[in-house]
mmCIF file of C-alpha atoms in Angstrom:
data_model
loop_
_atom_site.group_PDB
_atom_site.id
_atom_site.type_symbol
_atom_site.label_atom_id
_atom_site.label_comp_id
_atom_site.label_asym_id
_atom_site.label_seq_id
_atom_site.Cartn_x
_atom_site.Cartn_y
_atom_site.Cartn_z
ATOM 1 C CA TRP A 30 34.369 -19.488 14.119
ATOM 2 C CA THR A 31 31.923 -20.985 11.654
ATOM 3 C CA LYS A 32 33.329 -18.856 8.847
ATOM 4 C CA LEU A 33 36.875 -19.933 9.714
ATOM 5 C CA GLY A 34 35.859 -23.600 9.824
ATOM 6 C CA LEU A 35 34.202 -23.277 6.437
ATOM 7 C CA PHE A 36 36.515 -21.029 4.468
ATOM 8 C CA LEU A 37 39.916 -22.148 5.786
ATOM 9 C CA PRO A 38 39.633 -25.740 4.470
ATOM 10 C CA ALA A 39 38.058 -24.470 1.242
ATOM 11 C CA GLY A 40 40.883 -21.965 0.780
ATOM 12 C CA LEU A 41 43.567 -24.547 1.508
ATOM 13 C CA THR A 42 41.961 -26.952 -0.964
ATOM 14 C CA LEU A 43 41.820 -24.238 -3.609
ATOM 15 C CA ILE A 44 45.493 -23.367 -3.055
ATOM 16 C CA LEU A 45 46.499 -27.041 -3.316
ATOM 17 C CA LEU A 46 44.514 -27.495 -6.533
ATOM 18 C CA TRP A 47 46.066 -24.341 -7.999
ATOM 19 C CA MET A 48 49.588 -25.451 -7.063
ATOM 20 C CA SER A 49 49.082 -28.918 -8.560
ATOM 21 C CA GLY A 50 47.738 -27.347 -11.763
ATOM 22 C CA MET A 51 50.734 -25.033 -12.024
ATOM 23 C CA TRP A 52 53.026 -28.028 -11.400
ATOM 24 C CA MET A 53 51.425 -29.976 -14.265
ATOM 25 C CA VAL A 54 51.780 -27.002 -16.645
ATOM 26 C CA TRP A 55 55.423 -26.485 -15.615
ATOM 27 C CA VAL A 56 56.317 -30.161 -16.094
ATOM 28 C CA GLN A 57 54.688 -30.149 -19.531
ATOM 29 C CA PHE A 58 56.639 -27.091 -20.703
ATOM 30 C CA LYS A 59 59.850 -28.493 -19.225
ATOM 31 C CA GLY A 60 59.344 -31.752 -21.137
ATOM 32 C CA LYS A 61 58.632 -29.948 -24.387
ATOM 33 C CA ARG A 62 61.785 -27.868 -24.012
ATOM 34 C CA ARG A 63 63.871 -30.946 -23.202
ATOM 35 C CA ARG A 64 62.532 -32.786 -26.256
ATOM 36 C CA ARG A 65 63.179 -29.789 -28.503
ATOM 37 C CA LEU A 66 66.748 -29.438 -27.208
ATOM 38 C CA ALA A 67 67.398 -33.181 -27.555
ATOM 39 C CA ARG A 68 66.116 -33.073 -31.134
ATOM 40 C CA ALA A 69 68.310 -30.077 -32.018
ATOM 41 C CA VAL A 70 71.604 -31.349 -30.538
ATOM 42 C CA PRO A 71 72.354 -34.468 -32.719
ATOM 43 C CA ARG A 72 72.166 -32.471 -35.973
#
């Protein structure tokens, strides 16, 4: 039970940090694509 109490919260924290990192990368690429498309359309 000690291993579960130690590694379960650590694993959940690691998964949350990974998901938030992937979210930040995805939002950045989405914004770059939107800006590039917005710049290309008026011409």
